[in-house]
mmCIF file of C-alpha atoms in Angstrom:
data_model
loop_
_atom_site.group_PDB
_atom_site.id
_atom_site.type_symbol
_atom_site.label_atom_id
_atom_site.label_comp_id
_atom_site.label_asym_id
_atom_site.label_seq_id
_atom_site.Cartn_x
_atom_site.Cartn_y
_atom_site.Cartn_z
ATOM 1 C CA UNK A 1 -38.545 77.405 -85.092
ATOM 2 C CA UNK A 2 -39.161 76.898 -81.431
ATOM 3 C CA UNK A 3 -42.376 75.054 -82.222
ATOM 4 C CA UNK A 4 -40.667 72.398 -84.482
ATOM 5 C CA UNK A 5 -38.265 72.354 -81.594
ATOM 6 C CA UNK A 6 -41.098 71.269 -78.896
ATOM 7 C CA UNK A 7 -42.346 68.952 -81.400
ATOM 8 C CA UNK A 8 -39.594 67.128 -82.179
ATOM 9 C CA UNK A 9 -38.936 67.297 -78.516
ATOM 10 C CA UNK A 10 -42.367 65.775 -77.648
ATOM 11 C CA UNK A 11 -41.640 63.086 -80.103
ATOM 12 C CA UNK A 12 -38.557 62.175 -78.263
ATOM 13 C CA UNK A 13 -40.158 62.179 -75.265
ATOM 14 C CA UNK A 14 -42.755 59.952 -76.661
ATOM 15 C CA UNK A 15 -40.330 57.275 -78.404
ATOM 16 C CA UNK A 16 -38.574 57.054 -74.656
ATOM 17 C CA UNK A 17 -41.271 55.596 -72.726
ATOM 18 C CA UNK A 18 -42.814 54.023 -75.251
ATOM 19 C CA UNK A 19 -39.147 52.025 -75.482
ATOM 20 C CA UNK A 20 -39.410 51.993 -72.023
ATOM 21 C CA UNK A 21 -42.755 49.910 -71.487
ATOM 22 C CA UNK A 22 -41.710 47.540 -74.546
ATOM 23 C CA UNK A 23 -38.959 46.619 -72.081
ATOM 24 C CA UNK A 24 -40.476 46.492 -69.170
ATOM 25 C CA UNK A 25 -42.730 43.937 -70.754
ATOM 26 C CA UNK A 26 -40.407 42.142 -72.459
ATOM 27 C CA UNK A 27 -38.720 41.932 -68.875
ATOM 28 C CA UNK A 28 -42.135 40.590 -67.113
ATOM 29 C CA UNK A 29 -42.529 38.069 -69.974
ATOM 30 C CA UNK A 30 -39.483 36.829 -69.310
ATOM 31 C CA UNK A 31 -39.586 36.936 -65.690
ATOM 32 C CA UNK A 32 -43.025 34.042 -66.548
ATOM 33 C CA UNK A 33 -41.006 32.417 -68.750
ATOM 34 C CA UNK A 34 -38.043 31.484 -66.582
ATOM 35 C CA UNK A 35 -40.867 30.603 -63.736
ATOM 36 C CA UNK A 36 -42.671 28.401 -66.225
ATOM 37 C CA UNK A 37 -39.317 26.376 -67.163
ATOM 38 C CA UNK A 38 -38.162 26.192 -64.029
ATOM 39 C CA UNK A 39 -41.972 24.342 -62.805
ATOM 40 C CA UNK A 40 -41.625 22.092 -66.255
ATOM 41 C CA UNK A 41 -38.105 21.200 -64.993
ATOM 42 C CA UNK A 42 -38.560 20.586 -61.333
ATOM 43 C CA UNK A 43 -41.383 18.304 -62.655
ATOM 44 C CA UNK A 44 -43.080 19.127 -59.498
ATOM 45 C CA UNK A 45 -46.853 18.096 -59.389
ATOM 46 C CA UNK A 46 -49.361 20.722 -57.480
ATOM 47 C CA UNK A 47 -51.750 18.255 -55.747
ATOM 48 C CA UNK A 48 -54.927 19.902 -54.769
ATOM 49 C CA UNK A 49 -56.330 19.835 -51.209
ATOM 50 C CA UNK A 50 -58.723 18.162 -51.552
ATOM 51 C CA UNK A 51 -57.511 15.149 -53.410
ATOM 52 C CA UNK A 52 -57.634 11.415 -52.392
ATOM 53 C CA UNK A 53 -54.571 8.994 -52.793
ATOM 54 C CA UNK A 54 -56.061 5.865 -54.204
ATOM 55 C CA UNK A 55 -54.287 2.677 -54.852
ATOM 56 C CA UNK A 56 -55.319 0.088 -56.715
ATOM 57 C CA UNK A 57 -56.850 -2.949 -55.686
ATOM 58 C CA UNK A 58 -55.137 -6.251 -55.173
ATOM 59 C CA UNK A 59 -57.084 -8.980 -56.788
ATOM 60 C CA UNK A 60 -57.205 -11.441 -53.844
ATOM 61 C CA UNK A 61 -59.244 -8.799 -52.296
ATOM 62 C CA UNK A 62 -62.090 -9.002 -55.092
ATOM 63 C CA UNK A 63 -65.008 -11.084 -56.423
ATOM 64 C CA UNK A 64 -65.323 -11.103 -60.442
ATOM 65 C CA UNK A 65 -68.840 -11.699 -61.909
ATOM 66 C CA UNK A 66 -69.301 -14.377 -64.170
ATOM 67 C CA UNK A 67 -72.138 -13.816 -65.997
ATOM 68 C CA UNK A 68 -74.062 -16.174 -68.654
ATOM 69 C CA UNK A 69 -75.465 -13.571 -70.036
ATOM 70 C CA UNK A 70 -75.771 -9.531 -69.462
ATOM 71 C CA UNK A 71 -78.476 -8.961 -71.924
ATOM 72 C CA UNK A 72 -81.498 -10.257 -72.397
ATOM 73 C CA UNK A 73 -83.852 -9.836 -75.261
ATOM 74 C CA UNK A 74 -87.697 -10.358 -74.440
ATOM 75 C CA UNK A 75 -88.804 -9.956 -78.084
ATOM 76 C CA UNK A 76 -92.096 -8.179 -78.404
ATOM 77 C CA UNK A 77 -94.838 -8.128 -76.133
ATOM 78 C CA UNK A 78 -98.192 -6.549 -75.010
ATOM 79 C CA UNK A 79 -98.266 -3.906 -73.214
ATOM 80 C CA UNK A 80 -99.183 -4.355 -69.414
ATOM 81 C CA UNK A 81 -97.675 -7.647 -69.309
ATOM 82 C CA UNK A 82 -94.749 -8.463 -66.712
ATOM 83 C CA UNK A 83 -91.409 -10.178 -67.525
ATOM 84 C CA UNK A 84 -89.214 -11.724 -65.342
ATOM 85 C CA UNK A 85 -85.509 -13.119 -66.059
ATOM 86 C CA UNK A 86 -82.945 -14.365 -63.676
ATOM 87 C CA UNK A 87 -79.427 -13.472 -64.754
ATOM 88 C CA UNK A 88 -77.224 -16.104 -63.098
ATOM 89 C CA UNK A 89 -73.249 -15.557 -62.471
ATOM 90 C CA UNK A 90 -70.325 -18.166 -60.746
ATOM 91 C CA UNK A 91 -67.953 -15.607 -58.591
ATOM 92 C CA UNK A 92 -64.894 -16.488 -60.652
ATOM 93 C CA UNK A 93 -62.724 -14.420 -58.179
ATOM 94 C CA UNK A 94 -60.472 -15.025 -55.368
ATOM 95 C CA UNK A 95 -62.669 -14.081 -52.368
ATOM 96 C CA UNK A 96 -66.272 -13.845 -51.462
ATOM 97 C CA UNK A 97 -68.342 -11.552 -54.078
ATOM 98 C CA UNK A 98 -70.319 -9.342 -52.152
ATOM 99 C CA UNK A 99 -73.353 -6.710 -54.138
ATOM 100 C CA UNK A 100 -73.602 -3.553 -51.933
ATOM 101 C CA UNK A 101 -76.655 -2.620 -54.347
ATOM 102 C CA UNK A 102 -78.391 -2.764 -57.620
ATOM 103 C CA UNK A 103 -80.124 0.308 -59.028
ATOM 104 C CA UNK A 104 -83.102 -0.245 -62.097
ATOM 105 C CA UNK A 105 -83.046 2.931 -65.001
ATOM 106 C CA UNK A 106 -86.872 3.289 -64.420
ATOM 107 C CA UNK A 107 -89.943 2.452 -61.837
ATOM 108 C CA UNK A 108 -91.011 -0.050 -64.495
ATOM 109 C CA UNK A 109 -88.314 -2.432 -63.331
ATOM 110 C CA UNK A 110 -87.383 -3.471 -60.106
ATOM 111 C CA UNK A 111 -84.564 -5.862 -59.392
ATOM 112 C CA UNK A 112 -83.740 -8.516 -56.431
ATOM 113 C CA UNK A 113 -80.477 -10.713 -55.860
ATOM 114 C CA UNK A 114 -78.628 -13.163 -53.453
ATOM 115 C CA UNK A 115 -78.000 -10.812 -50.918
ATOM 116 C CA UNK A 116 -75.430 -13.237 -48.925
ATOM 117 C CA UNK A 117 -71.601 -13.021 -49.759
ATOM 118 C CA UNK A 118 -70.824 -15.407 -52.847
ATOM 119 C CA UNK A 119 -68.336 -17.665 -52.101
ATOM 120 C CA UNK A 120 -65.235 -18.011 -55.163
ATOM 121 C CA UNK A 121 -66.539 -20.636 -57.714
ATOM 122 C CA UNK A 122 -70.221 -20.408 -56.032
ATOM 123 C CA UNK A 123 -73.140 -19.456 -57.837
ATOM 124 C CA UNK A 124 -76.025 -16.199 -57.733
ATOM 125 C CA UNK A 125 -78.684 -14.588 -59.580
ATOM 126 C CA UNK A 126 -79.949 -11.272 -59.941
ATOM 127 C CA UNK A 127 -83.811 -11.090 -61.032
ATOM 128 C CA UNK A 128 -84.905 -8.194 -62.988
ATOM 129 C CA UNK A 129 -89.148 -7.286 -63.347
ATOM 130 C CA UNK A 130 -90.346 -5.366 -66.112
ATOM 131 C CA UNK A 131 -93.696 -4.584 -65.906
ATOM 132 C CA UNK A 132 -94.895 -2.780 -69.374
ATOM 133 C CA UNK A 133 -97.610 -0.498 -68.026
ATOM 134 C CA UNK A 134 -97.537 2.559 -70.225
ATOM 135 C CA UNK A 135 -94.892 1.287 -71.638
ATOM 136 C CA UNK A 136 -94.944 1.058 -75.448
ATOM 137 C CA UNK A 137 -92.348 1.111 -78.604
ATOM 138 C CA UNK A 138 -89.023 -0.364 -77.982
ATOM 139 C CA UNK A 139 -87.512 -0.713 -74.360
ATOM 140 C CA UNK A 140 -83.922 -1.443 -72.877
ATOM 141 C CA UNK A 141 -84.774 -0.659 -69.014
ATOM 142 C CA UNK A 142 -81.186 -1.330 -66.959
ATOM 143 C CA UNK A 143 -80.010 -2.483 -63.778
ATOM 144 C CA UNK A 144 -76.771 -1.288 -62.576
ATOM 145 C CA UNK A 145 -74.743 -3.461 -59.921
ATOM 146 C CA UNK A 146 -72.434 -1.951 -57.259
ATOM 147 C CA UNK A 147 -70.177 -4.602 -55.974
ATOM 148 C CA UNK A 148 -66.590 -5.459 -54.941
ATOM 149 C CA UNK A 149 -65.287 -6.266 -58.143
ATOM 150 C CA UNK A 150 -63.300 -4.668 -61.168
ATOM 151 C CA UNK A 151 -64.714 -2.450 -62.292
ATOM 152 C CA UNK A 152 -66.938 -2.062 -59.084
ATOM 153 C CA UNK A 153 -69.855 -1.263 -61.155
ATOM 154 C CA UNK A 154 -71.918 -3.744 -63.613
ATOM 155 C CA UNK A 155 -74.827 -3.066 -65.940
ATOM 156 C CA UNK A 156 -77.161 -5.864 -67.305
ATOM 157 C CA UNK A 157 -80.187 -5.010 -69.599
ATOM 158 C CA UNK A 158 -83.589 -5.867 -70.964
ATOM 159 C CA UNK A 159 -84.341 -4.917 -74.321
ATOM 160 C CA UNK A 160 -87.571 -5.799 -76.470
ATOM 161 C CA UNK A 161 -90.593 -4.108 -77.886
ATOM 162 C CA UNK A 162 -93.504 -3.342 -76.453
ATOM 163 C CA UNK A 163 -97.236 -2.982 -78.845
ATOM 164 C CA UNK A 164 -99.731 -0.829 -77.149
ATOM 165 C CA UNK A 165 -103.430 -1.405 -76.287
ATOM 166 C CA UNK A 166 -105.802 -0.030 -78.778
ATOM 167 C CA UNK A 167 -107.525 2.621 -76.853
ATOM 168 C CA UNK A 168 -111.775 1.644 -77.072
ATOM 169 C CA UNK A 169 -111.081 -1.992 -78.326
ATOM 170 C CA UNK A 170 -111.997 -3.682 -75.001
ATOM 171 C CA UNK A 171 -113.421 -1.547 -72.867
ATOM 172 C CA UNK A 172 -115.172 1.978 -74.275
ATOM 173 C CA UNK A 173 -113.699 5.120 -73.581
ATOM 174 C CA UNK A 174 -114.984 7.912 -70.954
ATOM 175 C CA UNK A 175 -118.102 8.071 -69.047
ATOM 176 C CA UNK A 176 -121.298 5.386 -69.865
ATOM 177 C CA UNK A 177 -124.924 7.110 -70.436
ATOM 178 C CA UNK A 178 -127.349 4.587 -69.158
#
């Protein structure tokens, strides 16, 4: 008898704080919810340390590129030879356009532009060299603009194929025995 009484004891004891840690965590839970809702409801933003304000730009302020043409297709060539294109552009913006620098995708192309501000309705170029040394298959090397327009970065391309030398068909291969 008095071991079904410490048992049944034990389980009472047991059912307590078991009752009692089901509340206590229903309690924190709801402690985190009532934060939560009061955050969503304050509609208060956390802004990091470390972040910038921007604003945006007012137009005035800005050149706009108007290009003829952003892509240019060489077709197929040979492989070692050189292509040039100019790609010309009118600053259709409302102050001088002005190209803080131009960046190729590869050492195969290297580009070179009016490096003076352009004036609004006043024309420039930006010249783009491919040169297809070990360069074979099809090709789409890129030059990407930084300047003070919207957006403040530009990307024109080059795209073509490119046949490579047969190896030994003008010239033989390795070391001559004479």
């Amino acid at each position: 008898m008095k071991i079904k009484l410490l048992s049944v004891f034990a389980l009472v004891l047991v059912l307590a704080s078991s009752c009692e840690q089901k509340n206590d965590q229903a309690a924190k839970i709801q402690a985190l919810e009532d934060k939560i809702a009061q955050l969503e409801n304050n509609n208060t933003a956390i802004t990091p340390v470390n972040a910038q304000t921007t604003t945006s730009a007012d137009p005035s302020t800005l050149g706009a590129f108007g290009f003829t043409e952003e892509e240019f297709d060489f077709g197929t060539i040979n492989e070692g030879q050189v292509i040039e294109h100019i790609f010309n552009f009118t600053n259709n913006g409302q102050s001088p356009l002005v190209i803080s620098n131009i960046t190729a995708s590869c050492g195969c192309t290297s580009p070179e532009w009016t490096k003076t501000p352009v004036n609004p309705g006043e024309k420039g170029f930006v010249k783009v060299v491919f040169n297809s040394t070990a360069k074979s298959g099809a090709q789409a090397p890129t030059v990407t603009i930084q300047a003070n327009t919207n957006p403040t970065v530009t990307r024109l391309r080059m795209k073509g194929s490119v046949t490579p030398k047969l190896v030994g068909a003008s010239a033989p291969a390795g070391p001559l025995k004479r």
